[in-house]
Short mmCIF file of C-alpha atoms in Angstrom, two decimals:
data_model
loop_
_atom_site.label_atom_id
_atom_site.label_comp_id
_atom_site.label_asym_id
_atom_site.label_seq_id
_atom_site.Cartn_x
_atom_site.Cartn_y
_atom_site.Cartn_z
CA MET A 1 -20.57 -1.12 -42.19
CA LYS A 2 -24.06 -1.71 -40.77
CA ARG A 3 -22.47 -2.94 -37.54
CA PHE A 4 -20.30 0.17 -37.27
CA LEU A 5 -23.30 2.49 -37.84
CA TYR A 6 -25.34 0.62 -35.25
CA THR A 7 -22.57 0.88 -32.68
CA LEU A 8 -22.17 4.58 -33.42
CA CYS A 9 -25.88 5.20 -33.02
CA LEU A 10 -25.96 3.30 -29.80
CA LEU A 11 -23.06 5.33 -28.37
CA LEU A 12 -24.77 8.59 -29.38
CA ILE A 13 -27.93 7.52 -27.68
CA VAL A 14 -26.00 6.59 -24.50
CA ALA A 15 -24.10 9.86 -24.55
CA THR A 16 -27.26 11.91 -25.16
CA SER A 17 -29.14 10.17 -22.35
CA ALA A 18 -26.23 10.70 -19.97
CA THR A 19 -26.01 14.47 -20.67
CA ALA A 20 -29.79 14.96 -20.61
CA TYR A 21 -30.27 13.14 -17.26
CA THR A 22 -30.97 15.15 -14.18
CA PRO A 23 -31.16 13.50 -10.73
CA SER A 24 -34.69 13.49 -9.30
CA GLU A 25 -35.56 14.92 -5.90
CA ASN A 26 -35.31 11.46 -4.43
CA ALA A 27 -31.75 10.82 -5.69
CA LYS A 28 -29.02 10.47 -3.10
CA PHE A 29 -25.35 9.88 -2.63
CA SER A 30 -23.61 7.71 -0.12
CA ILE A 31 -20.06 6.86 0.78
CA LEU A 32 -19.09 3.13 0.84
CA THR A 33 -16.21 2.05 3.04
CA ALA A 34 -14.93 -1.43 2.96
CA SER A 35 -12.72 -3.00 5.69
CA SER A 36 -9.39 -4.72 5.18
CA GLY A 37 -9.43 -7.52 2.57
CA LYS A 38 -7.31 -10.62 2.26
CA GLU A 39 -5.48 -9.46 -0.86
CA VAL A 40 -2.41 -7.23 -0.56
CA TYR A 41 -4.01 -4.47 -2.53
CA LYS A 42 -7.15 -4.64 -0.41
CA VAL A 43 -5.48 -4.80 3.02
CA TYR A 44 -6.01 -1.08 3.74
CA GLY A 45 -9.65 -1.08 2.83
CA HIS A 46 -11.50 0.73 0.09
CA SER A 47 -13.59 3.82 -0.48
CA ALA A 48 -16.24 4.40 -3.21
CA ILE A 49 -19.30 6.61 -3.90
CA ARG A 50 -22.77 5.18 -4.47
CA PHE A 51 -25.46 7.05 -6.36
CA GLN A 52 -29.13 5.98 -6.16
CA ASP A 53 -32.12 7.30 -8.02
CA LYS A 54 -34.87 4.74 -7.72
CA SER A 55 -37.36 6.63 -9.80
CA LYS A 56 -34.94 6.42 -12.70
CA HIS A 57 -33.79 2.86 -11.84
CA LYS A 58 -30.18 3.96 -11.27
CA ASP A 59 -27.95 2.43 -8.60
CA ILE A 60 -24.30 3.17 -9.53
CA VAL A 61 -20.95 2.93 -7.73
CA TYR A 62 -18.25 5.39 -8.70
CA ASN A 63 -15.07 3.45 -8.02
CA TYR A 64 -11.64 5.17 -8.07
CA GLY A 65 -9.80 1.95 -7.31
CA LEU A 66 -9.86 0.23 -10.71
CA PHE A 67 -6.64 -0.98 -12.35
CA SER A 68 -5.50 -3.87 -14.45
CA PHE A 69 -2.74 -6.43 -13.76
CA ASP A 70 -2.57 -6.96 -17.49
CA ALA A 71 -1.45 -3.41 -18.18
CA PRO A 72 1.94 -3.29 -19.96
CA HIS A 73 4.91 -3.47 -17.51
CA PHE A 74 2.54 -3.38 -14.50
CA ILE A 75 5.11 -4.61 -11.93
CA LEU A 76 7.90 -2.27 -13.26
CA ASN A 77 5.57 0.69 -13.31
CA TYR A 78 4.33 -0.15 -9.83
CA LEU A 79 7.88 -0.12 -8.54
CA ARG A 80 8.60 3.18 -10.26
CA GLY A 81 5.41 4.72 -8.99
CA TYR A 82 3.89 5.08 -12.46
CA ASN A 83 0.84 2.97 -11.95
CA TYR A 84 -2.35 4.49 -13.29
CA TYR A 85 -5.74 3.90 -11.73
CA LEU A 86 -9.05 5.08 -13.05
CA LEU A 87 -12.56 6.00 -12.10
CA GLY A 88 -15.04 3.46 -13.26
CA ARG A 89 -18.81 3.12 -12.90
CA GLN A 90 -20.24 -0.21 -12.00
CA HIS A 91 -23.70 -1.39 -10.95
CA PHE A 92 -24.07 -1.55 -7.23
CA SER A 93 -25.06 -5.24 -7.34
CA ARG A 94 -21.66 -6.11 -8.82
CA PHE A 95 -19.84 -4.12 -6.05
CA TYR A 96 -22.01 -5.75 -3.41
CA ARG A 97 -21.34 -9.25 -4.78
CA GLU A 98 -17.57 -8.64 -4.89
CA TYR A 99 -17.28 -7.61 -1.27
CA SER A 100 -19.81 -10.12 -0.08
CA GLU A 101 -17.69 -12.92 -1.60
CA GLY A 102 -14.54 -11.32 -0.28
CA GLY A 103 -15.88 -11.20 3.32
CA GLU A 104 -15.17 -7.52 4.02
CA LYS A 105 -17.31 -5.37 6.23
CA VAL A 106 -18.97 -2.53 4.30
CA TYR A 107 -20.35 0.74 5.79
CA GLU A 108 -22.66 3.11 3.94
CA GLN A 109 -22.93 6.79 4.92
CA THR A 110 -25.83 8.62 3.30
CA LEU A 111 -24.92 12.23 2.48
CA ASN A 112 -27.21 15.00 3.57
CA LEU A 113 -27.41 16.93 0.34
CA THR A 114 -30.06 19.11 -1.36
CA GLN A 115 -31.21 18.30 -4.83
CA GLU A 116 -29.01 21.00 -6.28
CA GLU A 117 -25.98 19.72 -4.37
CA THR A 118 -26.75 16.16 -5.54
CA LYS A 119 -26.80 17.42 -9.08
CA GLN A 120 -23.52 19.26 -8.60
CA LEU A 121 -21.77 16.16 -7.24
CA PHE A 122 -23.32 13.99 -9.97
CA ASP A 123 -22.07 16.34 -12.69
CA ALA A 124 -18.64 16.42 -11.15
CA LEU A 125 -18.44 12.61 -10.97
CA GLU A 126 -19.72 12.21 -14.55
CA LYS A 127 -17.12 14.71 -15.76
CA ASN A 128 -14.47 12.79 -13.81
CA ALA A 129 -15.61 9.52 -15.33
CA ARG A 130 -15.15 10.64 -18.97
CA PRO A 131 -12.46 8.67 -20.89
CA GLU A 132 -10.15 11.70 -21.05
CA ASN A 133 -10.45 12.40 -17.31
CA ARG A 134 -10.98 9.14 -15.52
CA GLU A 135 -7.28 7.99 -15.44
CA TYR A 136 -4.99 9.36 -12.70
CA LEU A 137 -1.49 8.67 -11.39
CA TYR A 138 -1.97 6.65 -8.20
CA ASN A 139 -0.01 7.38 -5.03
CA VAL A 140 -0.48 5.33 -1.93
CA PHE A 141 -0.41 8.35 0.42
CA TYR A 142 -1.45 11.34 -1.58
CA ASP A 143 -3.82 10.29 -4.41
CA ASN A 144 -5.80 7.08 -4.06
CA CYS A 145 -9.40 5.83 -3.87
CA ALA A 146 -9.92 7.39 -0.46
CA THR A 147 -8.37 10.80 -1.09
CA ARG A 148 -10.29 11.15 -4.38
CA VAL A 149 -13.62 10.49 -2.60
CA TYR A 150 -12.75 13.15 0.00
CA HIS A 151 -11.68 15.82 -2.48
CA ILE A 152 -14.51 15.42 -4.96
CA VAL A 153 -17.17 15.73 -2.25
CA ASP A 154 -15.23 18.60 -0.53
CA LYS A 155 -15.11 20.56 -3.80
CA GLY A 156 -18.54 19.43 -5.10
CA ILE A 157 -20.61 21.43 -2.62
CA ASP A 158 -20.65 25.18 -3.32
CA GLY A 159 -21.27 26.30 0.22
CA GLY A 160 -18.35 24.24 1.57
CA ILE A 161 -17.82 21.70 4.27
CA VAL A 162 -16.35 22.23 7.74
CA TRP A 163 -14.13 19.32 8.61
CA ASN A 164 -13.23 18.42 12.17
CA LYS A 165 -9.49 18.37 11.81
CA GLU A 166 -8.58 16.88 15.19
CA HIS A 167 -6.44 13.91 14.49
CA PRO A 168 -4.08 11.53 16.33
CA GLU A 169 -0.35 12.11 16.29
CA VAL A 170 0.71 9.19 14.01
CA THR A 171 3.12 8.68 11.16
CA PHE A 172 2.47 7.10 7.77
CA ARG A 173 4.25 4.00 8.97
CA ASP A 174 2.11 3.84 12.11
CA MET A 175 -1.06 3.89 10.02
CA LEU A 176 0.20 1.27 7.62
CA HIS A 177 1.11 -1.02 10.52
CA GLN A 178 -2.50 -0.82 11.83
CA TYR A 179 -3.42 -2.91 8.73
CA ASN A 180 -0.38 -4.72 7.28
CA HIS A 181 0.72 -6.34 10.53
CA ILE A 182 -1.38 -9.34 9.37
CA MET A 183 0.91 -9.67 6.39
CA PRO A 184 4.42 -9.56 7.97
CA PHE A 185 6.38 -10.54 4.90
CA SER A 186 4.72 -7.69 2.98
CA GLN A 187 5.13 -5.32 5.96
CA MET A 188 8.80 -6.12 6.19
CA GLY A 189 9.36 -5.35 2.47
CA ILE A 190 7.41 -2.07 2.71
CA ASP A 191 9.33 -1.00 5.84
CA LEU A 192 12.60 -1.80 3.97
CA VAL A 193 11.95 0.53 1.03
CA PHE A 194 10.25 3.36 2.95
CA SER A 195 12.51 6.11 4.20
CA ILE A 196 12.54 8.22 7.30
CA LYS A 197 9.93 10.49 5.58
CA ALA A 198 7.39 7.74 6.44
CA ASP A 199 8.09 8.40 10.09
CA LYS A 200 7.17 12.09 10.13
CA GLU A 201 3.97 13.13 11.98
CA THR A 202 1.09 13.41 9.57
CA THR A 203 -1.54 16.11 9.03
CA PHE A 204 -5.31 15.70 8.99
CA GLU A 205 -5.33 15.67 5.16
CA GLU A 206 -2.37 13.20 4.93
CA GLN A 207 -4.22 10.78 7.18
CA LEU A 208 -7.08 10.60 4.66
CA PHE A 209 -5.27 8.03 2.50
CA LEU A 210 -6.93 5.40 4.64
CA PRO A 211 -10.58 4.72 3.82
CA GLU A 212 -11.43 4.28 7.54
CA ASN A 213 -10.09 7.73 8.28
CA VAL A 214 -12.20 9.17 5.48
CA ARG A 215 -15.23 7.48 6.91
CA GLN A 216 -14.57 9.00 10.34
CA ALA A 217 -13.91 12.47 8.74
CA PHE A 218 -17.28 12.34 6.91
CA ASP A 219 -19.01 11.32 10.14
CA LYS A 220 -17.70 14.39 11.96
CA ALA A 221 -18.09 16.88 9.08
CA ILE A 222 -20.63 19.68 9.01
CA LYS A 223 -22.05 21.52 6.06
CA TYR A 224 -21.94 25.32 5.61
CA ASN A 225 -25.45 25.66 7.10
CA GLY A 226 -24.56 23.73 10.28
CA GLU A 227 -26.20 20.53 9.34
CA PRO A 228 -24.24 17.22 9.56
CA LEU A 229 -22.78 16.05 6.23
CA VAL A 230 -23.89 12.48 6.90
CA SER A 231 -27.58 11.97 7.61
CA ASN A 232 -27.22 8.30 8.74
CA GLU A 233 -24.83 5.36 8.55
CA THR A 234 -25.74 1.67 8.08
CA ILE A 235 -23.77 -1.51 7.75
CA LEU A 236 -24.35 -3.03 4.33
CA LEU A 237 -22.26 -6.11 4.96
CA GLU A 238 -21.38 -7.49 8.39
CA GLY A 239 -18.40 -9.22 6.91
CA ARG A 240 -16.57 -12.21 8.35
CA LYS A 241 -13.15 -13.00 9.82
CA ILE A 242 -10.86 -13.27 6.88
CA HIS A 243 -7.47 -12.72 8.59
CA ASN A 244 -5.67 -15.00 11.05
CA ASN A 245 -2.27 -15.29 12.73
CA ARG A 246 -1.07 -18.11 10.47
CA GLU A 247 1.26 -15.91 8.32
CA LEU A 248 2.54 -14.14 11.38
CA ILE A 249 3.46 -17.47 13.01
CA ILE A 250 5.13 -18.70 9.82
CA PHE A 251 7.05 -15.45 9.55
CA ASN A 252 8.47 -15.62 13.12
CA LEU A 253 9.21 -19.33 12.95
CA THR A 254 11.01 -18.94 9.62
CA LEU A 255 13.27 -16.18 10.89
CA LEU A 256 13.91 -17.95 14.11
CA MET A 257 14.93 -21.12 12.33
CA LEU A 258 17.22 -19.28 10.04
CA LEU A 259 18.91 -17.66 12.99
CA LEU A 260 19.29 -20.92 14.82
CA PHE A 261 20.62 -22.57 11.65
CA ALA A 262 23.20 -19.75 11.25
CA ILE A 263 24.36 -20.25 14.90
CA TRP A 264 24.64 -24.02 14.33
CA ILE A 265 26.73 -23.56 11.18
CA ARG A 266 28.87 -20.81 12.73
CA PHE A 267 29.87 -22.86 15.81
CA ARG A 268 29.22 -26.46 14.80
CA LYS A 269 29.40 -26.95 11.01
CA GLN A 270 32.11 -24.58 9.75
CA LYS A 271 32.37 -26.55 6.53
CA PHE A 272 28.97 -25.29 5.43
CA ILE A 273 29.65 -21.66 6.18
CA ARG A 274 30.98 -20.83 2.75
CA ALA A 275 27.90 -22.13 1.01
CA TYR A 276 25.61 -20.34 3.44
CA ARG A 277 27.57 -17.14 2.86
CA VAL A 278 27.15 -17.33 -0.87
CA ILE A 279 23.45 -17.89 -0.64
CA LEU A 280 22.99 -15.15 1.88
CA TYR A 281 25.12 -12.57 0.03
CA LEU A 282 23.39 -13.31 -3.27
CA ILE A 283 19.92 -12.89 -1.79
CA LEU A 284 21.00 -9.59 -0.08
CA GLY A 285 22.72 -8.27 -3.25
CA LEU A 286 19.82 -9.10 -5.55
CA SER A 287 17.30 -7.69 -3.12
CA SER A 288 19.36 -4.54 -2.77
CA LEU A 289 19.00 -3.97 -6.47
CA ILE A 290 15.23 -3.65 -6.07
CA VAL A 291 15.64 -1.38 -3.04
CA CYS A 292 18.07 0.86 -4.88
CA PHE A 293 15.86 0.95 -7.97
CA ILE A 294 12.86 2.08 -5.96
CA ALA A 295 14.99 4.59 -4.00
CA PHE A 296 16.63 6.26 -7.04
CA PHE A 297 14.43 5.59 -10.08
CA SER A 298 10.88 5.87 -8.67
CA ILE A 299 8.68 8.94 -7.99
CA HIS A 300 7.42 7.55 -4.68
CA PRO A 301 7.65 10.49 -2.23
CA THR A 302 8.72 8.44 0.85
CA VAL A 303 11.59 6.32 -0.31
CA LEU A 304 14.57 8.67 0.12
CA PRO A 305 16.64 9.12 2.21
CA ASN A 306 16.52 5.36 2.93
CA ILE A 307 18.70 4.55 5.96
CA ASN A 308 18.48 0.82 5.13
CA LEU A 309 20.84 1.37 2.19
CA ILE A 310 23.65 1.45 4.74
CA TRP A 311 23.37 -2.33 5.14
CA ILE A 312 21.46 -3.64 2.07
CA ASN A 313 23.22 -2.51 -1.06
CA PRO A 314 24.92 -4.08 -4.18
CA LEU A 315 28.20 -4.38 -2.28
CA TRP A 316 26.87 -7.82 -1.21
CA LEU A 317 27.23 -9.03 -4.81
CA PHE A 318 30.93 -8.22 -4.67
CA PHE A 319 31.20 -10.15 -1.44
CA ALA A 320 29.32 -13.06 -2.97
CA GLY A 321 31.66 -13.14 -5.90
CA SER A 322 34.73 -13.02 -3.68
CA VAL A 323 33.51 -16.02 -1.70
CA ILE A 324 32.56 -17.96 -4.83
CA PHE A 325 35.82 -17.64 -6.64
CA LYS A 326 38.15 -17.93 -3.66
CA LYS A 327 37.80 -20.76 -1.17
CA GLN A 328 39.82 -18.90 1.44
CA PRO A 329 39.13 -15.17 1.34
CA GLN A 330 42.13 -12.87 1.25
CA ILE A 331 43.10 -11.03 4.40
CA VAL A 332 42.11 -7.68 2.88
CA PHE A 333 38.70 -9.02 1.89
CA GLN A 334 38.02 -10.50 5.33
CA LYS A 335 39.15 -7.23 7.00
CA ALA A 336 36.65 -5.40 4.83
CA LEU A 337 33.94 -7.90 5.74
CA ASN A 338 34.73 -7.59 9.39
CA ILE A 339 34.45 -3.74 9.26
CA TRP A 340 31.16 -4.19 7.37
CA SER A 341 29.96 -6.61 10.05
CA ILE A 342 30.76 -4.07 12.82
CA ILE A 343 28.82 -1.35 10.96
CA ILE A 344 25.85 -3.70 10.66
CA ALA A 345 26.04 -4.63 14.35
CA LEU A 346 26.08 -0.86 15.28
CA PHE A 347 23.17 -0.31 12.91
CA LEU A 348 21.21 -3.04 14.69
CA VAL A 349 21.91 -1.59 18.13
CA LEU A 350 20.85 1.92 17.07
CA GLY A 351 17.64 0.47 15.49
CA ILE A 352 16.76 -1.52 18.63
CA SER A 353 17.46 1.54 20.84
CA GLY A 354 14.93 3.60 18.83
CA VAL A 355 17.30 6.08 17.13
CA PHE A 356 15.44 5.18 13.90
CA TYR A 357 12.75 2.71 12.99
CA LEU A 358 13.87 -0.84 12.21
CA HIS A 359 11.41 -3.61 11.41
CA TYR A 360 11.69 -6.37 14.07
CA GLY A 361 12.26 -8.95 11.33
CA PHE A 362 15.77 -7.44 10.92
CA TYR A 363 16.40 -8.26 14.56
CA TYR A 364 16.82 -11.80 13.25
CA LEU A 365 18.35 -11.08 9.80
CA LEU A 366 21.15 -8.70 10.85
CA PRO A 367 22.58 -11.00 13.51
CA ILE A 368 22.58 -13.77 10.88
CA ILE A 369 24.68 -11.52 8.63
CA VAL A 370 27.12 -10.69 11.41
CA LEU A 371 27.42 -14.36 12.53
CA LEU A 372 28.32 -15.55 9.01
CA SER A 373 30.48 -12.56 8.02
CA TYR A 374 32.70 -11.65 10.95
CA ARG A 375 35.59 -14.06 11.38
CA ARG A 376 39.04 -13.89 12.93
CA ILE A 377 41.57 -13.18 10.26
CA ASN A 378 43.76 -16.21 11.03
CA LYS A 379 40.74 -18.53 10.58
CA ALA A 380 39.32 -16.86 7.47
#
């Protein structure tokens, strides 16, 4: 009971002090932008807001990028698009240590705000950080750590901000490729599940899902009174080289070896072709279940219509079963497989010719499928 009362009193004291606090005239806000990290969830960089009030011994980072891998059904919810992030406060020293150890480069842009504007932004962030408000439904393009930083600053200044909305003509996929090309296996999977909607030209606001784009937008922004929004920019951490071409080399060599192996089996070792077919069709069929699940049961806005469903779909499980239970496929089955192979070959030609986007990894994979699937009927 005593412990409960002590905890309750402590919480009341903290709550009272938080509501009673007013930023001093020396308090300031700054935008923190981290470069690409080595983890998949850090590859696109990160945005956060730093608040400093040295006279009150405050140095806080408001971080919209917090989540937990231990959350129930994390992977399933991630695939469905129901992954929740939250705004958390952390001491700047902790933030600095994390990115110093990770090797990312970190920029800091000090905002040119009056004392009243600083208080407005502080109150907005504190309100956002309350337990009932801090959680939000994350979306990679429309609601993430970068877009949240942009919107709360944009709305937090009464006079308004004039944004320079000149922007390059790029798509969502173009912008993702600027970063995830260093992780080709991940890039190939992302390109597989994203639909043609990811290839539409984006607006200024849509491009702000990337932290680096937010940094550049703040750098060019002007306040209502004509003053620049950012008073100065410094580099907090120089960072170090954390990415190399090792994964890219492994990716290309793996696909090339698989293609050469398929050619060798197709023309030299026909006795192994049945086993290779089974393995290939099972992998394609099981993978297609994930692609279909994301396409039809998730709320991600850029996964339908997915043109890749033409060639990667659960029909491969039927083909795998037909090969497993019958040593020599029936004529009808092989005719169907031949038609399917022709469709895939045409799909590959259209992709290479630029009719729609096709990840270059499929330039290896689709020929493998055709090589192992198309056979003359009298040899099937």
